[in-house]
Short mmCIF file of C-alpha atoms in Angstrom, two decimals:
data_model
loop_
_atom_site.label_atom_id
_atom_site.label_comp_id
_atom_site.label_asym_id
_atom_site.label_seq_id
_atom_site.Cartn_x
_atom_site.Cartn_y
_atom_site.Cartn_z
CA UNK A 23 0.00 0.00 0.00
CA UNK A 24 1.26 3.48 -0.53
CA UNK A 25 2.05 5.78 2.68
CA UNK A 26 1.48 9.15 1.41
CA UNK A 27 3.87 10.67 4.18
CA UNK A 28 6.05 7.44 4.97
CA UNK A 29 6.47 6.45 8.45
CA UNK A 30 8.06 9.67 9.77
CA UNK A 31 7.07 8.70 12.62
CA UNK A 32 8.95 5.72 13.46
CA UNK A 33 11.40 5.06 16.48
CA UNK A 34 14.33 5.36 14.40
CA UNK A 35 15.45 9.35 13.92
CA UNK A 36 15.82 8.83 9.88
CA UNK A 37 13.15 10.62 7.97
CA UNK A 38 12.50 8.47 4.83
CA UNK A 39 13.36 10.44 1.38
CA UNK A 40 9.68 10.77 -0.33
CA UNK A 41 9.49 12.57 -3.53
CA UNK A 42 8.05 15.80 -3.18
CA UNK A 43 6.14 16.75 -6.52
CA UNK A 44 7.28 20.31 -7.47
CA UNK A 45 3.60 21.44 -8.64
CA UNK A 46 0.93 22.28 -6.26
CA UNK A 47 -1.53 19.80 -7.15
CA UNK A 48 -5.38 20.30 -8.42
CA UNK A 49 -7.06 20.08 -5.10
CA UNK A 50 -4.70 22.80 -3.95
CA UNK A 51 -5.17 25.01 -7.12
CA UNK A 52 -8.80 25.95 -6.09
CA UNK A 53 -7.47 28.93 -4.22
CA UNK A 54 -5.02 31.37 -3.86
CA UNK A 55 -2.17 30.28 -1.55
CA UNK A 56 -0.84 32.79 0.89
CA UNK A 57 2.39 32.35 2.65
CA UNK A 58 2.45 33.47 6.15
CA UNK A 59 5.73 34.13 8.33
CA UNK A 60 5.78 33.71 12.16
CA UNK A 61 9.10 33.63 13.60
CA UNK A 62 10.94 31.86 10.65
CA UNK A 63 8.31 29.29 10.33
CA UNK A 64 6.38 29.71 7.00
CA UNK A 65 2.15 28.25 7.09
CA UNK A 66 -0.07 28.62 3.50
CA UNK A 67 -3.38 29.80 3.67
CA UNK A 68 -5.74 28.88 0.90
CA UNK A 69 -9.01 30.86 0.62
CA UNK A 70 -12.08 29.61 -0.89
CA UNK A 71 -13.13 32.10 -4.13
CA UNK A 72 -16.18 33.19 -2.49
CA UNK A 73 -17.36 32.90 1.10
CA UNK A 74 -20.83 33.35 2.08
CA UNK A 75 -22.27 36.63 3.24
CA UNK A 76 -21.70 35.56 6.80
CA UNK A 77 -18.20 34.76 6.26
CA UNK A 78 -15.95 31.72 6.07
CA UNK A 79 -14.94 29.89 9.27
CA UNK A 80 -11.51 28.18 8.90
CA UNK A 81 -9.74 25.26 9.89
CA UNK A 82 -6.15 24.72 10.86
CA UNK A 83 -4.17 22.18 9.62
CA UNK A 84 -1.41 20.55 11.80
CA UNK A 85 1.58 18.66 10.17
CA UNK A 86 3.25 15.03 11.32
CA UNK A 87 6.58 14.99 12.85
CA UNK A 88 9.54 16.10 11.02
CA UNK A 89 7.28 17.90 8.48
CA UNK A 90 6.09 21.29 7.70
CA UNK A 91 3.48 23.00 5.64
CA UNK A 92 4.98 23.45 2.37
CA UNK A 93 5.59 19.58 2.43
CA UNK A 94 1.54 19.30 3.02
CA UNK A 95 0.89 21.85 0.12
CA UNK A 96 2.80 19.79 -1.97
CA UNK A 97 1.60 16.29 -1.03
CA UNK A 98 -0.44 14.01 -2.78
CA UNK A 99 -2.95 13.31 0.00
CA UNK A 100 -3.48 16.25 2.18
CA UNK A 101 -5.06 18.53 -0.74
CA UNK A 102 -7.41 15.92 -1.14
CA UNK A 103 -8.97 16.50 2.41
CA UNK A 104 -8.29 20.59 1.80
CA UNK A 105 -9.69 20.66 -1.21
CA UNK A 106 -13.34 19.45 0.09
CA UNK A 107 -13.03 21.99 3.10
CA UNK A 108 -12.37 24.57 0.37
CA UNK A 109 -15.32 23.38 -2.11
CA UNK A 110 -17.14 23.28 1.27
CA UNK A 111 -16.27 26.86 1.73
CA UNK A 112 -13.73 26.65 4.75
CA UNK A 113 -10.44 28.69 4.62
CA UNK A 114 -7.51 26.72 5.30
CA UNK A 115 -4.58 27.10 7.39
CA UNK A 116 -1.81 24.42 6.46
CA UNK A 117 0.34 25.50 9.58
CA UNK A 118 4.23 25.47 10.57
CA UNK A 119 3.03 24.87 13.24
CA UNK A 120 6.46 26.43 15.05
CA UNK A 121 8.52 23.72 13.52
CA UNK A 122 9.20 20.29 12.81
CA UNK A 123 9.16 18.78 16.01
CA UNK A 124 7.72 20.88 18.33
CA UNK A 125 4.76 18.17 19.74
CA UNK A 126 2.07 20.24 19.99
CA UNK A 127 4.01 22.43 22.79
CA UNK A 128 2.77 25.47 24.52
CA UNK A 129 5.41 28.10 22.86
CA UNK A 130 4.71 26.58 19.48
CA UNK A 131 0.73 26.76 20.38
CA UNK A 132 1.36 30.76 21.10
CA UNK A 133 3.43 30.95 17.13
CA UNK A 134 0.46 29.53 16.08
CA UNK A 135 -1.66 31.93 16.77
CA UNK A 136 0.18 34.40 15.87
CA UNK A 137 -0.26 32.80 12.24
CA UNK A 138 -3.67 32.24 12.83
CA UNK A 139 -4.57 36.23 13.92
CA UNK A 140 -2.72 37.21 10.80
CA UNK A 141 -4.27 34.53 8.48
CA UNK A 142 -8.22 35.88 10.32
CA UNK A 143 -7.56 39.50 8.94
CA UNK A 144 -6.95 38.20 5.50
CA UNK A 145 -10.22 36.97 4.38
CA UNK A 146 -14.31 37.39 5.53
CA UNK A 147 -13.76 35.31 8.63
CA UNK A 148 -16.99 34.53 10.61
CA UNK A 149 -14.83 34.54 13.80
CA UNK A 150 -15.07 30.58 14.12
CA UNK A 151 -11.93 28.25 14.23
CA UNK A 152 -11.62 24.31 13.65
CA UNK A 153 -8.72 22.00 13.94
CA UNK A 154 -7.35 19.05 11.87
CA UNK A 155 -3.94 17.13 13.12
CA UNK A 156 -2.02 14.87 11.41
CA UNK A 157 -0.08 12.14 13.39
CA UNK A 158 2.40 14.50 15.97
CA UNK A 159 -0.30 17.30 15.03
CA UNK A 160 -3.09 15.98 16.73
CA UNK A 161 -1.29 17.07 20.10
CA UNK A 162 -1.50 20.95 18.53
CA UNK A 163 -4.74 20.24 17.51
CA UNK A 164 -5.94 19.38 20.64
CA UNK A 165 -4.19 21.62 22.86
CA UNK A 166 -5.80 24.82 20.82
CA UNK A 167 -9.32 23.28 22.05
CA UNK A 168 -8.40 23.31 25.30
CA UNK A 169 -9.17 25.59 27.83
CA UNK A 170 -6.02 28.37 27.89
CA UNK A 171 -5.82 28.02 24.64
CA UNK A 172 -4.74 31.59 23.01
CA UNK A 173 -8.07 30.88 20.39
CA UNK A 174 -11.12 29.63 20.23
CA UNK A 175 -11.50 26.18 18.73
CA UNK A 176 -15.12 24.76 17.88
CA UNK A 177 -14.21 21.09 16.92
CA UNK A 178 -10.64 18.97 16.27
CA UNK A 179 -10.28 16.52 13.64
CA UNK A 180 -7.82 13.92 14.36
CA UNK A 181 -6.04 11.39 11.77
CA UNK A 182 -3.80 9.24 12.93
CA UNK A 183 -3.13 11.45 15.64
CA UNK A 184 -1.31 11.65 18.96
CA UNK A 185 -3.17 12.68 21.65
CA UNK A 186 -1.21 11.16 24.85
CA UNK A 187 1.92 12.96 25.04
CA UNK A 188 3.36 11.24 27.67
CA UNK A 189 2.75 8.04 26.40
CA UNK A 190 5.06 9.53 23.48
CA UNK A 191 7.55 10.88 25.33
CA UNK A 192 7.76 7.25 26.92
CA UNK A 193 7.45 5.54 23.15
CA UNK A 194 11.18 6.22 21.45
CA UNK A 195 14.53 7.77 22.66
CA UNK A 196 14.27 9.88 19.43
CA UNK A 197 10.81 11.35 21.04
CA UNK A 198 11.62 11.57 24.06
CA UNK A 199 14.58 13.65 23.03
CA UNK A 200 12.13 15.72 20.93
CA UNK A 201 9.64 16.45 23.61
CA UNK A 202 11.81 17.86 26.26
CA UNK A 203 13.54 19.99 23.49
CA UNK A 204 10.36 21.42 22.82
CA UNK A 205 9.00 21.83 25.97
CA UNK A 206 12.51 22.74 27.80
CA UNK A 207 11.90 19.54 29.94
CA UNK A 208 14.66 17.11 31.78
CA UNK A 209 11.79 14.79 32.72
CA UNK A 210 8.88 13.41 31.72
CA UNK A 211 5.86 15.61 30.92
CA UNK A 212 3.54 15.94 34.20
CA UNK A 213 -0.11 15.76 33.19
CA UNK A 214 -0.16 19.46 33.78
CA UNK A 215 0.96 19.42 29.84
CA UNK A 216 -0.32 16.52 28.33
CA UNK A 217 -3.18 17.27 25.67
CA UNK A 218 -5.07 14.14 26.45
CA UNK A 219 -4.81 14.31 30.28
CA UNK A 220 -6.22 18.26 30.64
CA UNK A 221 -9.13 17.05 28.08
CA UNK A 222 -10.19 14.95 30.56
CA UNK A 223 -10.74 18.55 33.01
CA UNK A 224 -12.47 19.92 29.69
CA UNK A 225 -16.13 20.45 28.27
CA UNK A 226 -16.63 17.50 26.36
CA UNK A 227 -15.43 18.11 22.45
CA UNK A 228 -16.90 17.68 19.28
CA UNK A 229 -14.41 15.09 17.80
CA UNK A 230 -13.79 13.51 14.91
CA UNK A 231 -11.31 10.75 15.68
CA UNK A 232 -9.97 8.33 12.35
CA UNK A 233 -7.66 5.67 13.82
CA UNK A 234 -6.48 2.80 12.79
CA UNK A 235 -5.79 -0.73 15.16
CA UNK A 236 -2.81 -1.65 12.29
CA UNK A 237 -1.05 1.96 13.23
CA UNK A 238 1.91 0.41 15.07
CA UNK A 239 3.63 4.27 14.88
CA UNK A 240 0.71 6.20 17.50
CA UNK A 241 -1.22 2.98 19.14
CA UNK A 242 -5.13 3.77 18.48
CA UNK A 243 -6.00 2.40 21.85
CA UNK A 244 -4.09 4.82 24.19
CA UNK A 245 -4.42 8.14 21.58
CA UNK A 246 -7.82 7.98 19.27
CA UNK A 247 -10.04 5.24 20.81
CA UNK A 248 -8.98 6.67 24.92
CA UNK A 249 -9.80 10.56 23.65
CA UNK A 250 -13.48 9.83 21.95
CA UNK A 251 -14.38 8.38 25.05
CA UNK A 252 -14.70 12.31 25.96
CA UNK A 253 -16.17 13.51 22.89
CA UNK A 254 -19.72 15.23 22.92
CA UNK A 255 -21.93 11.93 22.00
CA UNK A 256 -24.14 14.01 19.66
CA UNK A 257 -21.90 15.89 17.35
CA UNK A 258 -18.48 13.86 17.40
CA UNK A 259 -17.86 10.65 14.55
CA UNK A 260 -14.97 8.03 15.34
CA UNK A 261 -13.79 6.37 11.69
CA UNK A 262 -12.66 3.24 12.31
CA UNK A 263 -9.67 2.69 9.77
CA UNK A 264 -7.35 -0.41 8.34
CA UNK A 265 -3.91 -0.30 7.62
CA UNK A 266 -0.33 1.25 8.51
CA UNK A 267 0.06 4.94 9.60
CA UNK A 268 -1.58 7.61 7.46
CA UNK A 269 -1.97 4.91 4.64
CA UNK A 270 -3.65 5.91 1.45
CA UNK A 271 -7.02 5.36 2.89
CA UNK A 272 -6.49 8.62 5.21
CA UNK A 273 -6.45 10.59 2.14
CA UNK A 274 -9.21 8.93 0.12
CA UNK A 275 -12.17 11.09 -1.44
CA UNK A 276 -14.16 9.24 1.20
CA UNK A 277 -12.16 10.53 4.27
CA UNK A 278 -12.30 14.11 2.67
CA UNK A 279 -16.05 13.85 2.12
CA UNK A 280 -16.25 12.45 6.05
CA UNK A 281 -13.68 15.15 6.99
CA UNK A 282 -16.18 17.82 5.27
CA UNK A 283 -19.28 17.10 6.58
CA UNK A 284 -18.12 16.83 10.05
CA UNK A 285 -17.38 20.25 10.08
CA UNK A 286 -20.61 21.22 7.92
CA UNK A 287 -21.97 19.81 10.62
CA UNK A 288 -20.81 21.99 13.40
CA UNK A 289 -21.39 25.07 11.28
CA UNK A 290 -24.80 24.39 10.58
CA UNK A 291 -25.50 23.79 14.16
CA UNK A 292 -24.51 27.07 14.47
CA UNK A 293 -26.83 28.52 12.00
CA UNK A 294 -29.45 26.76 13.25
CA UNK A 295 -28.75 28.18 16.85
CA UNK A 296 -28.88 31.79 15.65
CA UNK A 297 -31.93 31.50 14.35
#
């Protein structure tokens, strides 16, 4: 089967060589792409050709480990799912998300933003904010729903994603090493930082949670399957997937349609509350 981002992931510190395609493909090419830079750390947003008269609400995009946004721009499988949030009328933000390896950390949470108030001012923003991770970026994506969190988030996507950062930190030497770089940490992370264990202090989130049991990279059990268990039962969807880490499948016209109506979802509630 074909990994669309390899298995970056892994134990080992290597990053396997995958061909980066020099166009932007189609999926990307149905909007303008913006480069924002925060710090040294370049994110894209892509803005739909028209948003509604209300506004478009827009969703960030968090990368895997050893990644960055220009790398999802250019992928094969990520404009897939951004390209049905765009025909679906969502701005995107494909962030840096502070860096390569920064595990969802506080300081790269706050760079972030920063990206995220200067990507609001350039388009009709309806002043609401959802979250997608990817692998290591489902700890960013989480953290911005949480309480604290320097904006609002209305709803996380997660694919493939981490959500226990301790369980992380205890996973690979090469993490490990990682975590406390980015968190300027000699120990373990206490649960005082861990996404997964402050969600369990938080309102219940709308979730939606695609995880595979085959991912032998971020363990479904202890990240996707333990998190849902504290999403809102009425507006939250847990995909139940096959195959390695961020396999083809995660990047199917399926997922994207899935991906897309989840959030349709939450913005039509919404609506539907203002009236």
């Amino acid at each position: 089967m074909l990994l669309l981002w390899g298995s970056a992931h892994a134990a080992s510190s290597a990053v396997p060589a995958v061909p980066v395609p020099a166009p932007v493909p189609e999926p990307a090419r149905g909007a303008p792409v913006q480069a924002l830079d925060v710090l040294g750390v370049r994110s894209y947003l892509l803005v739909p050709g028209r948003c509604p008269t209300g506004g478009c609400a827009l969703v960030v995009v968090s990368h895997p480990r050893a990644q960055d946004a220009a790398r999802m721009l250019r992928s094969t499988g990520v404009p897939v799912l951004t390209g049905a949030l765009l025909q679906a009328q969502f701005a995107v933000l494909l962030s840096g998300d502070g860096g390569p390896t920064t595990w969802g950390s506080p300081d790269a949470l706050a760079e972030v933003a920063q990206a995220h108030l200067e990507a609001t001012g350039r388009f009709r923003w309806n002043g609401r904010t959802y979250a997608l991770g990817l692998s290591m970026g489902g700890l960013m994506a989480l953290r911005s729903a949480l309480p604290g969190s320097p904006y609002a988030v209305s709803g996380v996507a997660l694919i493939d994603g981490w959500s226990d950062l301790r369980g992380a930190w205890g996973s690979a030497m090469t993490r490990r090493e990682e975590i406390n770089a980015a968190y300027g940490l000699l120990t373990a992370p206490g649960p005082e930082l861990d996404p997964l264990q402050q969600a369990y202090l938080a309102p219940m989130l709308p979730l939606f949670v695609a995880a595979s049991p085959d991912d032998t990279t971020v363990p479904a059990r202890s990240n996707g399957e333990r998190l849902f268990t504290l999403a809102h039962p009425a507006l939250s969807e847990y995909v139940p997937l096959t195959g390695p880490h961020l396999g083809a499948n995660r990047f199917s016209a399926d997922m994207a349609r899935r991906l897309s109506a989840f959030f349709q979802r939450l913005e039509q509630g919404v609506t539907a509350r203002k009236r």
